[in-house]
Amino acid sequence: MPKQKQSRKAQKKAAKREDTVRMPFRRTWCDSNLTDYLAPLKAPETENEYLAVAVDLEEAGEKWRAGDAEKSARFFHRALYNYAAGLNRFPQSLDLAYNRYALRISRDNADLLFNTGQVLSSLAELLSEARDRSDDTGAADPLYLLQEALECFHRCASLQEYQVMQQEKDVNRSAQNPMELDEQAAATVTGGPVFEPRPTVAEPSDEDTWVSIMEPVTPDSLLDTLLAQIETLTSVCGILSSEGVGDLDWIEQYHDDLLSSNVLHSGVTTDRHLEFILSRARLECALADAGFSIAKLNIDRYEQGLAEALEPLKLFPNEPQALCDMADAEIVFNASIERFADRILRIASEVNIIRWKHLTKAIDHLTAASKLWTARNLPRIHLRRGDCEMLRRRLGAAPWNYDLASKSASTLLKNAEIYFRGAGRLAKAEGAANEEEEALTKEAVAAALAGDPSRFREKAGSEMQKVQDILKDAVEEGVILSDDIRILGI
């Protein structure tokens, strides 16, 4: 006979959580800085402490479910996180497993599911960045959190589609029986009685009472959920690409199901058509890159997949974001080809030509974007132009030794210096301190590598730590060679 589950209060009491300090969460879920979430004052250590903290958070989520879906989502996702973290430490815990399962299947509020999915996606992004900065693998798995987010978005979409069906039924019913809706109005016109609710005085209570108002599902809310799924799936592909291993089959199936959804069949509103096109293109590019990274696609199929993904964006030559997205995809293509060069069954000279071609395309897209008055963050666009010139110069170094890049090195460095200088001036005018610092440092580096080290020496002498941080990122991105660091004397 199965063991009967304890009530939540009994579980809390049994957990003996007197000495446990709760994990703080001072900011809202939409705040880009979620570091408070990752820095608990004292993390749970025992199975009972994990259980107690999670149960407490879940009860808080229940309390706020009707009054504040956003706050409720924060509590629920923190509860899920604690259940998952506890199960990672204590995989045999029936209480943790049961409560996590019950919480996951009990959420039937579309807004709550959507907000929870967004929180999980943001947390996964932050965890992924933290992992990139360190070798610590003890934190929660970003891929797991993204899968949880996809589950939330999927259930949200299902609920919204069901609600749309109910709304349509209500409209049809109203059309067939219009007198039913006008009974009260008719009674008023004919002098019939009109019943109004009597005012009541709220009785004092220990807790506030909330009223939940269900708003109708709109085409925009359906599209929001669809875009959230696309963006989350894109992030999943990014993790697979960075790790170089993984299962792409379920992602491709989810992708196919997603892009055949009823939302697309009903049509995307005109004012958000570009938003959807851009989001879908990013996903298609990410899928192609993930397929190549895990050795499911060869270079030819990757290149073909990239071209097909970017084809719809060519219809928007005057949209800066479309041009920048195409440039980013070309840059990612070049980086992946270099990273997995040992898998490519082509002679080096052919691969060099392919990489040069795609980097040149990236520069062309960025140049076109920089000329549009609607372009945002022009300093970043010019920085990327300079980066691409440095990446083309990289092809002339060992082990690639591309002759065209080697012969053009001085020109490429001069171009990069000009782009970086322009980025610095624009950043200063806009008050973008980070972009200005990056641009000034890279401009000094390009000048030093071209034979004029004076500005770099001055820059490094006054702000060495900032310079080192920027150069470290530049080396990781391939913009600056390891040999360049030696030449610069860093």
CSV table of C-alpha atoms in Angstrom, one decimal:
chain,number,residue,atom,x,y,z
A,1,MET,CA,0.0,0.0,0.0
A,2,PRO,CA,1.5,3.4,-1.0
A,3,LYS,CA,2.6,5.7,1.7
A,4,GLN,CA,0.2,8.6,2.3
A,5,LYS,CA,1.7,12.0,1.6
A,6,GLN,CA,2.1,14.5,4.4
A,7,SER,CA,0.4,17.9,4.3
A,8,ARG,CA,2.7,20.8,3.4
A,9,LYS,CA,2.5,22.1,6.9
A,10,ALA,CA,3.5,18.7,8.2
A,11,GLN,CA,6.4,18.5,5.7
A,12,LYS,CA,7.6,22.0,6.8
A,13,LYS,CA,7.5,21.0,10.4
A,14,ALA,CA,9.3,17.7,9.8
A,15,ALA,CA,12.0,19.5,7.9
A,16,LYS,CA,13.1,21.5,11.0
A,17,ARG,CA,13.9,24.5,9.0
A,18,GLU,CA,14.5,26.9,12.0
A,19,ASP,CA,18.2,27.4,11.0
A,20,THR,CA,17.6,27.6,7.3
A,21,VAL,CA,17.9,31.1,5.7
A,22,ARG,CA,15.7,31.7,2.7
A,23,MET,CA,17.2,32.5,-0.7
A,24,PRO,CA,16.6,36.2,-1.3
A,25,PHE,CA,15.0,37.4,-4.5
A,26,ARG,CA,14.8,41.2,-4.3
A,27,ARG,CA,14.2,42.0,-7.9
A,28,THR,CA,11.4,41.3,-10.3
A,29,TRP,CA,11.7,38.4,-12.8
A,30,CYS,CA,12.1,40.8,-15.7
A,31,ASP,CA,15.2,42.4,-14.2
A,32,SER,CA,18.2,41.5,-16.3
A,33,ASN,CA,20.3,41.2,-13.1
A,34,LEU,CA,19.3,38.0,-11.5
A,35,THR,CA,22.5,37.6,-9.5
A,36,ASP,CA,20.6,37.8,-6.2
A,37,TYR,CA,18.9,34.6,-7.1
A,38,LEU,CA,22.2,32.8,-7.6
A,39,ALA,CA,23.7,34.1,-4.4
A,40,PRO,CA,21.7,32.7,-1.5
A,41,LEU,CA,22.7,33.8,2.0
A,42,LYS,CA,22.9,30.2,3.0
A,43,ALA,CA,22.1,27.4,0.5
A,44,PRO,CA,20.1,24.4,1.8
A,45,GLU,CA,22.3,21.4,2.7
A,46,THR,CA,20.0,18.6,3.8
A,47,GLU,CA,17.1,16.9,2.1
A,48,ASN,CA,14.7,18.4,4.7
A,49,GLU,CA,16.1,21.9,4.2
A,50,TYR,CA,15.6,21.7,0.4
A,51,LEU,CA,12.0,20.4,1.0
A,52,ALA,CA,11.2,23.1,3.6
A,53,VAL,CA,12.4,26.0,1.4
A,54,ALA,CA,10.6,24.7,-1.7
A,55,VAL,CA,7.3,24.1,0.2
A,56,ASP,CA,7.4,27.5,1.7
A,57,LEU,CA,8.0,29.1,-1.7
A,58,GLU,CA,5.2,27.0,-3.3
A,59,GLU,CA,2.8,28.2,-0.6
A,60,ALA,CA,3.8,31.8,-1.3
A,61,GLY,CA,3.1,31.2,-5.0
A,62,GLU,CA,-0.4,29.9,-4.2
A,63,LYS,CA,-1.1,32.9,-2.0
A,64,TRP,CA,-0.3,35.3,-4.9
A,65,ARG,CA,-1.7,33.2,-7.7
A,66,ALA,CA,-4.9,35.3,-8.1
A,67,GLY,CA,-3.7,38.7,-7.2
A,68,ASP,CA,-0.3,39.0,-8.8
A,69,ALA,CA,0.6,36.4,-11.5
A,70,GLU,CA,4.0,37.8,-11.9
A,71,LYS,CA,4.9,37.5,-8.2
A,72,SER,CA,3.3,34.1,-8.1
A,73,ALA,CA,5.4,33.0,-11.0
A,74,ARG,CA,8.6,34.0,-9.2
A,75,PHE,CA,7.7,32.0,-6.2
A,76,PHE,CA,6.6,28.9,-8.2
A,77,HIS,CA,9.8,28.9,-10.3
A,78,ARG,CA,12.0,29.3,-7.2
A,79,ALA,CA,10.1,26.3,-5.7
A,80,LEU,CA,10.7,24.3,-8.8
A,81,TYR,CA,14.4,25.3,-8.8
A,82,ASN,CA,14.7,24.1,-5.2
A,83,TYR,CA,13.0,20.8,-5.8
A,84,ALA,CA,15.2,20.2,-8.8
A,85,ALA,CA,18.4,21.2,-6.9
A,86,GLY,CA,17.4,19.0,-4.0
A,87,LEU,CA,16.8,16.0,-6.3
A,88,ASN,CA,20.2,16.6,-7.9
A,89,ARG,CA,21.7,16.2,-4.4
A,90,PHE,CA,19.2,13.6,-3.1
A,91,PRO,CA,17.8,11.7,-6.2
A,92,GLN,CA,16.1,9.1,-4.0
A,93,SER,CA,13.9,11.6,-2.2
A,94,LEU,CA,10.3,10.7,-2.7
A,95,ASP,CA,9.0,13.9,-1.1
A,96,LEU,CA,11.0,16.1,-3.3
A,97,ALA,CA,10.1,14.1,-6.5
A,98,TYR,CA,6.4,14.0,-5.6
A,99,ASN,CA,6.1,17.7,-4.7
A,100,ARG,CA,8.0,18.7,-7.9
A,101,TYR,CA,5.7,16.6,-10.1
A,102,ALA,CA,2.6,17.8,-8.4
A,103,LEU,CA,3.6,21.5,-8.8
A,104,ARG,CA,4.5,21.0,-12.5
A,105,ILE,CA,1.1,19.5,-13.4
A,106,SER,CA,-1.1,21.7,-11.2
A,107,ARG,CA,-0.4,25.0,-12.9
A,108,ASP,CA,-3.3,25.9,-15.2
A,109,ASN,CA,-3.0,29.7,-15.4
A,110,ALA,CA,-1.7,30.8,-18.8
A,111,ASP,CA,-0.2,34.1,-17.5
A,112,LEU,CA,1.5,32.3,-14.7
A,113,LEU,CA,2.9,29.7,-17.1
A,114,PHE,CA,4.2,32.3,-19.5
A,115,ASN,CA,5.8,34.4,-16.7
A,116,THR,CA,7.4,31.2,-15.2
A,117,GLY,CA,8.8,30.3,-18.6
A,118,GLN,CA,10.3,33.7,-19.0
A,119,VAL,CA,11.9,33.5,-15.6
A,120,LEU,CA,13.4,30.1,-16.3
A,121,SER,CA,14.7,31.3,-19.7
A,122,SER,CA,16.4,34.3,-18.1
A,123,LEU,CA,17.9,32.2,-15.3
A,124,ALA,CA,19.2,29.7,-17.8
A,125,GLU,CA,20.9,32.5,-19.8
A,126,LEU,CA,22.5,33.8,-16.6
A,127,LEU,CA,23.7,30.4,-15.6
A,128,SER,CA,25.1,29.7,-19.0
A,129,GLU,CA,27.1,32.9,-18.9
A,130,ALA,CA,28.3,32.0,-15.4
A,131,ARG,CA,29.5,28.6,-16.6
A,132,ASP,CA,31.4,30.3,-19.5
A,133,ARG,CA,33.3,32.4,-17.0
A,134,SER,CA,34.3,29.4,-14.8
A,135,ASP,CA,34.7,25.7,-14.7
A,136,ASP,CA,32.1,25.2,-12.0
A,137,THR,CA,29.6,22.5,-13.1
A,138,GLY,CA,27.9,22.2,-9.8
A,139,ALA,CA,25.2,24.8,-10.6
A,140,ALA,CA,21.9,23.9,-12.1
A,141,ASP,CA,22.0,22.8,-15.8
A,142,PRO,CA,20.9,25.7,-18.1
A,143,LEU,CA,19.6,23.1,-20.7
A,144,TYR,CA,17.4,21.6,-18.0
A,145,LEU,CA,16.0,25.0,-17.2
A,146,LEU,CA,15.3,25.8,-20.8
A,147,GLN,CA,13.5,22.5,-21.2
A,148,GLU,CA,11.3,23.4,-18.2
A,149,ALA,CA,10.7,26.8,-19.8
A,150,LEU,CA,9.6,25.1,-23.1
A,151,GLU,CA,7.2,22.9,-21.1
A,152,CYS,CA,5.7,26.0,-19.5
A,153,PHE,CA,5.3,27.8,-22.8
A,154,HIS,CA,3.9,24.8,-24.5
A,155,ARG,CA,1.2,24.3,-21.8
A,156,CYS,CA,0.5,28.1,-21.9
A,157,ALA,CA,0.0,27.9,-25.7
A,158,SER,CA,-2.4,24.9,-25.3
A,159,LEU,CA,-4.4,26.8,-22.7
A,160,GLN,CA,-4.6,29.9,-24.8
A,161,GLU,CA,-5.8,28.0,-27.8
A,162,TYR,CA,-8.4,26.3,-25.7
A,163,GLN,CA,-9.5,29.7,-24.4
A,164,VAL,CA,-9.7,31.1,-27.9
A,165,MET,CA,-12.0,28.2,-28.8
A,166,GLN,CA,-14.2,29.0,-25.8
A,167,GLN,CA,-14.3,32.6,-26.8
A,168,GLU,CA,-15.4,31.8,-30.3
A,169,LYS,CA,-18.1,29.5,-28.9
A,170,ASP,CA,-19.3,32.4,-26.7
A,171,VAL,CA,-19.4,34.8,-29.6
A,172,ASN,CA,-21.4,32.3,-31.7
A,173,ARG,CA,-23.8,31.6,-28.9
A,174,SER,CA,-24.3,35.4,-28.4
A,175,ALA,CA,-25.0,35.8,-32.1
A,176,GLN,CA,-27.6,33.0,-32.1
A,177,ASN,CA,-29.3,34.3,-28.9
A,178,PRO,CA,-28.9,38.1,-28.8
A,179,MET,CA,-32.0,38.6,-26.6
A,180,GLU,CA,-30.2,36.7,-23.8
A,181,LEU,CA,-27.6,39.4,-23.4
A,182,ASP,CA,-30.2,42.2,-23.6
A,183,GLU,CA,-32.6,41.0,-20.9
A,184,GLN,CA,-31.3,43.3,-18.3
A,185,ALA,CA,-31.3,46.3,-20.7
A,186,ALA,CA,-34.8,45.4,-21.9
A,187,ALA,CA,-36.0,45.2,-18.3
A,188,THR,CA,-34.7,48.7,-17.7
A,189,VAL,CA,-36.5,50.2,-20.7
A,190,THR,CA,-39.8,48.6,-19.8
A,191,GLY,CA,-39.6,49.7,-16.2
A,192,GLY,CA,-38.8,46.2,-14.9
A,193,PRO,CA,-36.8,45.7,-11.8
A,194,VAL,CA,-33.1,46.1,-12.0
A,195,PHE,CA,-31.1,44.4,-9.4
A,196,GLU,CA,-27.8,45.9,-8.2
A,197,PRO,CA,-25.4,44.4,-5.8
A,198,ARG,CA,-25.6,45.8,-2.3
A,199,PRO,CA,-22.5,47.4,-1.0
A,200,THR,CA,-20.8,45.4,1.7
A,201,VAL,CA,-18.2,46.2,4.3
A,202,ALA,CA,-15.2,44.0,4.1
A,203,GLU,CA,-14.7,42.0,7.3
A,204,PRO,CA,-11.2,42.1,8.7
A,205,SER,CA,-9.0,39.1,8.0
A,206,ASP,CA,-5.5,38.1,8.5
A,207,GLU,CA,-4.8,37.9,4.7
A,208,ASP,CA,-5.8,40.0,1.8
A,209,THR,CA,-8.5,38.7,-0.5
A,210,TRP,CA,-7.8,39.0,-4.3
A,211,VAL,CA,-10.1,38.9,-7.3
A,212,SER,CA,-8.8,37.3,-10.5
A,213,ILE,CA,-10.0,38.9,-13.7
A,214,MET,CA,-9.6,36.7,-16.8
A,215,GLU,CA,-8.7,38.8,-19.8
A,216,PRO,CA,-9.6,37.5,-23.3
A,217,VAL,CA,-6.8,35.9,-25.3
A,218,THR,CA,-5.7,38.2,-28.2
A,219,PRO,CA,-3.7,37.5,-31.3
A,220,ASP,CA,-0.8,39.4,-29.7
A,221,SER,CA,-0.8,37.2,-26.7
A,222,LEU,CA,-0.8,34.0,-28.9
A,223,LEU,CA,2.1,35.4,-30.9
A,224,ASP,CA,4.0,36.4,-27.7
A,225,THR,CA,3.9,32.7,-26.6
A,226,LEU,CA,5.0,31.5,-30.0
A,227,LEU,CA,7.9,33.9,-30.1
A,228,ALA,CA,8.9,32.9,-26.5
A,229,GLN,CA,9.0,29.2,-27.6
A,230,ILE,CA,11.1,30.1,-30.7
A,231,GLU,CA,13.6,32.2,-28.7
A,232,THR,CA,13.9,29.5,-26.0
A,233,LEU,CA,14.5,26.8,-28.6
A,234,THR,CA,17.1,29.0,-30.2
A,235,SER,CA,18.9,29.2,-26.8
A,236,VAL,CA,18.8,25.4,-26.5
A,237,CYS,CA,20.5,25.1,-29.9
A,238,GLY,CA,23.1,27.6,-28.7
A,239,ILE,CA,24.0,25.4,-25.8
A,240,LEU,CA,24.3,22.3,-28.0
A,241,SER,CA,26.5,24.3,-30.3
A,242,SER,CA,28.8,25.4,-27.5
A,243,GLU,CA,29.1,21.9,-26.1
A,244,GLY,CA,29.5,20.1,-29.4
A,245,VAL,CA,27.4,17.2,-28.4
A,246,GLY,CA,23.7,16.5,-27.8
A,247,ASP,CA,20.4,15.2,-29.2
A,248,LEU,CA,19.0,17.4,-32.0
A,249,ASP,CA,16.1,15.1,-32.9
A,250,TRP,CA,13.6,16.3,-30.2
A,251,ILE,CA,14.5,19.9,-31.0
A,252,GLU,CA,13.8,19.4,-34.7
A,253,GLN,CA,10.5,17.7,-33.9
A,254,TYR,CA,9.6,20.6,-31.5
A,255,HIS,CA,10.6,23.0,-34.2
A,256,ASP,CA,8.4,21.3,-36.8
A,257,ASP,CA,5.4,21.2,-34.5
A,258,LEU,CA,5.9,24.8,-33.5
A,259,LEU,CA,6.0,26.2,-37.0
A,260,SER,CA,2.9,24.3,-38.0
A,261,SER,CA,0.9,25.7,-35.0
A,262,ASN,CA,-2.6,27.2,-35.3
A,263,VAL,CA,-1.1,30.7,-34.6
A,264,LEU,CA,0.7,30.7,-37.9
A,265,HIS,CA,-2.3,29.2,-39.8
A,266,SER,CA,-4.5,32.1,-38.4
A,267,GLY,CA,-1.9,34.6,-39.6
A,268,VAL,CA,0.6,36.9,-37.9
A,269,THR,CA,-0.5,40.5,-37.6
A,270,THR,CA,1.1,42.9,-40.1
A,271,ASP,CA,2.7,45.2,-37.5
A,272,ARG,CA,4.6,42.2,-36.0
A,273,HIS,CA,5.4,40.3,-39.2
A,274,LEU,CA,9.0,41.4,-39.2
A,275,GLU,CA,9.4,40.4,-35.5
A,276,PHE,CA,8.3,36.9,-36.3
A,277,ILE,CA,10.4,36.6,-39.5
A,278,LEU,CA,13.5,37.7,-37.5
A,279,SER,CA,12.8,35.3,-34.7
A,280,ARG,CA,12.3,32.3,-37.0
A,281,ALA,CA,15.4,33.1,-39.0
A,282,ARG,CA,17.5,33.1,-35.8
A,283,LEU,CA,16.1,29.7,-34.9
A,284,GLU,CA,16.8,28.3,-38.3
A,285,CYS,CA,20.4,29.6,-38.2
A,286,ALA,CA,20.9,28.2,-34.7
A,287,LEU,CA,19.5,24.8,-35.8
A,288,ALA,CA,22.0,24.7,-38.7
A,289,ASP,CA,24.9,25.7,-36.5
A,290,ALA,CA,23.9,23.1,-33.8
A,291,GLY,CA,23.6,20.4,-36.5
A,292,PHE,CA,27.1,21.2,-37.8
A,293,SER,CA,28.5,21.4,-34.2
A,294,ILE,CA,27.4,17.9,-33.3
A,295,ALA,CA,28.5,16.5,-36.6
A,296,LYS,CA,25.1,15.9,-38.0
A,297,LEU,CA,25.7,18.3,-40.9
A,298,ASN,CA,28.7,18.7,-43.1
A,299,ILE,CA,30.0,22.1,-44.2
A,300,ASP,CA,28.0,22.0,-47.4
A,301,ARG,CA,24.7,21.3,-45.7
A,302,TYR,CA,25.5,23.8,-43.0
A,303,GLU,CA,26.1,26.5,-45.7
A,304,GLN,CA,22.9,25.5,-47.5
A,305,GLY,CA,20.9,25.6,-44.3
A,306,LEU,CA,22.3,29.0,-43.4
A,307,ALA,CA,21.4,30.4,-46.9
A,308,GLU,CA,17.9,29.1,-46.6
A,309,ALA,CA,17.5,30.5,-43.1
A,310,LEU,CA,18.6,34.0,-44.2
A,311,GLU,CA,16.7,34.1,-47.5
A,312,PRO,CA,13.5,35.7,-46.0
A,313,LEU,CA,15.6,38.5,-44.4
A,314,LYS,CA,16.8,39.6,-47.8
A,315,LEU,CA,13.3,41.0,-48.3
A,316,PHE,CA,14.0,43.6,-45.7
A,317,PRO,CA,17.1,45.5,-47.1
A,318,ASN,CA,16.1,48.7,-45.2
A,319,GLU,CA,15.7,47.0,-41.8
A,320,PRO,CA,18.8,47.4,-39.7
A,321,GLN,CA,18.0,44.5,-37.4
A,322,ALA,CA,17.6,42.1,-40.3
A,323,LEU,CA,21.0,43.2,-41.7
A,324,CYS,CA,22.7,42.8,-38.3
A,325,ASP,CA,21.1,39.4,-37.8
A,326,MET,CA,22.5,38.2,-41.1
A,327,ALA,CA,25.9,39.5,-40.2
A,328,ASP,CA,25.8,37.8,-36.9
A,329,ALA,CA,24.9,34.5,-38.6
A,330,GLU,CA,27.8,34.8,-41.0
A,331,ILE,CA,30.2,35.5,-38.1
A,332,VAL,CA,28.9,32.4,-36.2
A,333,PHE,CA,29.4,30.3,-39.3
A,334,ASN,CA,33.0,31.4,-39.6
A,335,ALA,CA,33.7,30.6,-35.9
A,336,SER,CA,32.1,27.2,-36.1
A,337,ILE,CA,34.1,26.3,-39.2
A,338,GLU,CA,37.3,27.2,-37.5
A,339,ARG,CA,36.4,25.4,-34.3
A,340,PHE,CA,35.6,22.1,-36.0
A,341,ALA,CA,38.0,22.4,-38.9
A,342,ASP,CA,39.3,18.8,-38.2
A,343,ARG,CA,35.9,17.4,-39.3
A,344,ILE,CA,35.9,19.1,-42.7
A,345,LEU,CA,36.9,16.9,-45.5
A,346,ARG,CA,38.0,19.7,-47.8
A,347,ILE,CA,41.5,21.1,-48.5
A,348,ALA,CA,42.4,24.1,-46.4
A,349,SER,CA,42.5,26.6,-49.2
A,350,GLU,CA,38.9,25.9,-50.1
A,351,VAL,CA,37.8,26.3,-46.5
A,352,ASN,CA,39.7,29.6,-46.3
A,353,ILE,CA,37.9,30.9,-49.4
A,354,ILE,CA,34.5,29.9,-47.9
A,355,ARG,CA,35.3,31.6,-44.6
A,356,TRP,CA,36.6,34.8,-46.3
A,357,LYS,CA,33.4,34.9,-48.4
A,358,HIS,CA,31.1,34.7,-45.3
A,359,LEU,CA,33.1,37.3,-43.4
A,360,THR,CA,32.9,39.6,-46.3
A,361,LYS,CA,29.2,39.2,-46.4
A,362,ALA,CA,29.0,40.1,-42.8
A,363,ILE,CA,30.9,43.3,-43.4
A,364,ASP,CA,28.6,44.2,-46.3
A,365,HIS,CA,25.5,43.6,-44.1
A,366,LEU,CA,26.9,45.7,-41.3
A,367,THR,CA,28.0,48.5,-43.7
A,368,ALA,CA,24.5,48.6,-45.1
A,369,ALA,CA,23.0,48.7,-41.6
A,370,SER,CA,25.3,51.6,-40.6
A,371,LYS,CA,23.9,53.8,-43.4
A,372,LEU,CA,20.3,53.5,-42.3
A,373,TRP,CA,19.0,56.4,-40.1
A,374,THR,CA,16.8,53.9,-38.2
A,375,ALA,CA,19.8,51.9,-37.0
A,376,ARG,CA,20.1,51.5,-33.3
A,377,ASN,CA,23.4,51.2,-31.4
A,378,LEU,CA,25.6,52.4,-34.2
A,379,PRO,CA,28.7,52.1,-32.0
A,380,ARG,CA,28.2,48.4,-31.7
A,381,ILE,CA,27.6,48.1,-35.5
A,382,HIS,CA,30.9,49.8,-36.2
A,383,LEU,CA,32.7,47.7,-33.6
A,384,ARG,CA,31.4,44.6,-35.4
A,385,ARG,CA,32.7,45.9,-38.7
A,386,GLY,CA,36.2,46.3,-37.1
A,387,ASP,CA,36.0,42.9,-35.6
A,388,CYS,CA,35.2,41.3,-39.0
A,389,GLU,CA,38.2,43.0,-40.6
A,390,MET,CA,40.4,41.5,-37.8
A,391,LEU,CA,38.8,38.1,-38.3
A,392,ARG,CA,39.6,38.3,-42.0
A,393,ARG,CA,43.2,39.2,-41.1
A,394,ARG,CA,43.3,36.2,-38.8
A,395,LEU,CA,43.0,33.9,-41.9
A,396,GLY,CA,46.4,35.0,-43.0
A,397,ALA,CA,48.1,33.6,-39.9
A,398,ALA,CA,49.1,30.0,-39.1
A,399,PRO,CA,47.7,27.4,-39.3
A,400,TRP,CA,45.3,28.8,-42.0
A,401,ASN,CA,47.9,30.8,-44.0
A,402,TYR,CA,45.4,32.2,-46.5
A,403,ASP,CA,47.4,34.1,-49.1
A,404,LEU,CA,44.9,36.8,-49.8
A,405,ALA,CA,44.4,37.6,-46.1
A,406,SER,CA,48.2,37.7,-45.5
A,407,LYS,CA,48.8,40.1,-48.4
A,408,SER,CA,45.9,42.3,-47.3
A,409,ALA,CA,46.9,42.4,-43.6
A,410,SER,CA,48.0,46.1,-43.5
A,411,THR,CA,44.8,47.2,-45.3
A,412,LEU,CA,42.6,45.1,-43.0
A,413,LEU,CA,44.3,46.6,-39.9
A,414,LYS,CA,43.8,50.1,-41.3
A,415,ASN,CA,40.1,49.4,-42.0
A,416,ALA,CA,39.6,48.0,-38.5
A,417,GLU,CA,41.3,51.0,-37.0
A,418,ILE,CA,39.0,53.4,-38.9
A,419,TYR,CA,35.9,51.4,-37.8
A,420,PHE,CA,37.0,51.3,-34.2
A,421,ARG,CA,37.7,55.0,-34.2
A,422,GLY,CA,34.3,55.7,-35.6
A,423,ALA,CA,32.7,53.5,-33.0
A,424,GLY,CA,34.5,55.3,-30.2
A,425,ARG,CA,33.3,58.7,-31.4
A,426,LEU,CA,29.7,57.6,-31.7
A,427,ALA,CA,29.8,55.9,-28.3
A,428,LYS,CA,31.2,59.0,-26.7
A,429,ALA,CA,28.4,61.1,-28.2
A,430,GLU,CA,25.8,58.7,-27.0
A,431,GLY,CA,27.3,58.3,-23.6
A,432,ALA,CA,27.9,54.6,-24.1
A,433,ALA,CA,30.9,54.1,-21.8
A,434,ASN,CA,31.4,50.4,-22.3
A,435,GLU,CA,31.4,50.6,-26.1
A,436,GLU,CA,33.6,53.7,-26.0
A,437,GLU,CA,36.2,51.9,-23.8
A,438,GLU,CA,36.1,48.8,-26.1
A,439,ALA,CA,36.5,50.9,-29.2
A,440,LEU,CA,39.4,53.0,-27.9
A,441,THR,CA,41.3,49.8,-26.8
A,442,LYS,CA,40.7,48.0,-30.1
A,443,GLU,CA,41.7,51.1,-32.1
A,444,ALA,CA,44.9,51.3,-30.2
A,445,VAL,CA,45.6,47.6,-30.7
A,446,ALA,CA,45.0,47.8,-34.5
A,447,ALA,CA,47.3,50.8,-34.7
A,448,ALA,CA,50.0,49.0,-32.7
A,449,LEU,CA,49.8,45.9,-34.9
A,450,ALA,CA,50.1,48.1,-37.9
A,451,GLY,CA,53.4,49.6,-36.5
A,452,ASP,CA,52.3,52.5,-34.2
A,453,PRO,CA,52.3,51.3,-30.6
A,454,SER,CA,52.3,54.7,-28.9
A,455,ARG,CA,48.5,54.9,-28.3
A,456,PHE,CA,48.4,51.3,-27.0
A,457,ARG,CA,51.2,51.9,-24.6
A,458,GLU,CA,49.5,55.0,-23.3
A,459,LYS,CA,46.2,53.2,-22.9
A,460,ALA,CA,47.7,50.2,-21.3
A,461,GLY,CA,49.7,52.3,-18.9
A,462,SER,CA,46.8,54.2,-17.5
A,463,GLU,CA,44.0,51.5,-17.6
A,464,MET,CA,45.8,48.1,-17.7
A,465,GLN,CA,43.0,46.1,-16.0
A,466,LYS,CA,40.3,47.3,-18.5
A,467,VAL,CA,42.6,46.7,-21.4
A,468,GLN,CA,43.4,43.2,-20.3
A,469,ASP,CA,39.7,42.4,-19.8
A,470,ILE,CA,38.8,43.6,-23.3
A,471,LEU,CA,41.8,41.8,-24.9
A,472,LYS,CA,40.8,38.6,-23.1
A,473,ASP,CA,37.3,38.7,-24.7
A,474,ALA,CA,38.8,39.6,-28.0
A,475,VAL,CA,41.1,36.6,-28.0
A,476,GLU,CA,38.3,34.3,-27.1
A,477,GLU,CA,36.2,35.6,-30.0
A,478,GLY,CA,39.2,35.2,-32.4
A,479,VAL,CA,39.4,39.0,-33.1
A,480,ILE,CA,43.0,39.1,-31.8
A,481,LEU,CA,45.6,36.3,-32.1
A,482,SER,CA,47.5,34.9,-29.2
A,483,ASP,CA,50.7,36.0,-31.0
A,484,ASP,CA,49.3,39.6,-31.1
A,485,ILE,CA,49.2,39.6,-27.3
A,486,ARG,CA,52.9,38.7,-27.2
A,487,ILE,CA,53.7,41.5,-29.7
A,488,LEU,CA,51.7,43.9,-27.6
A,489,GLY,CA,53.7,42.9,-24.6
A,490,ILE,CA,50.7,42.1,-22.4
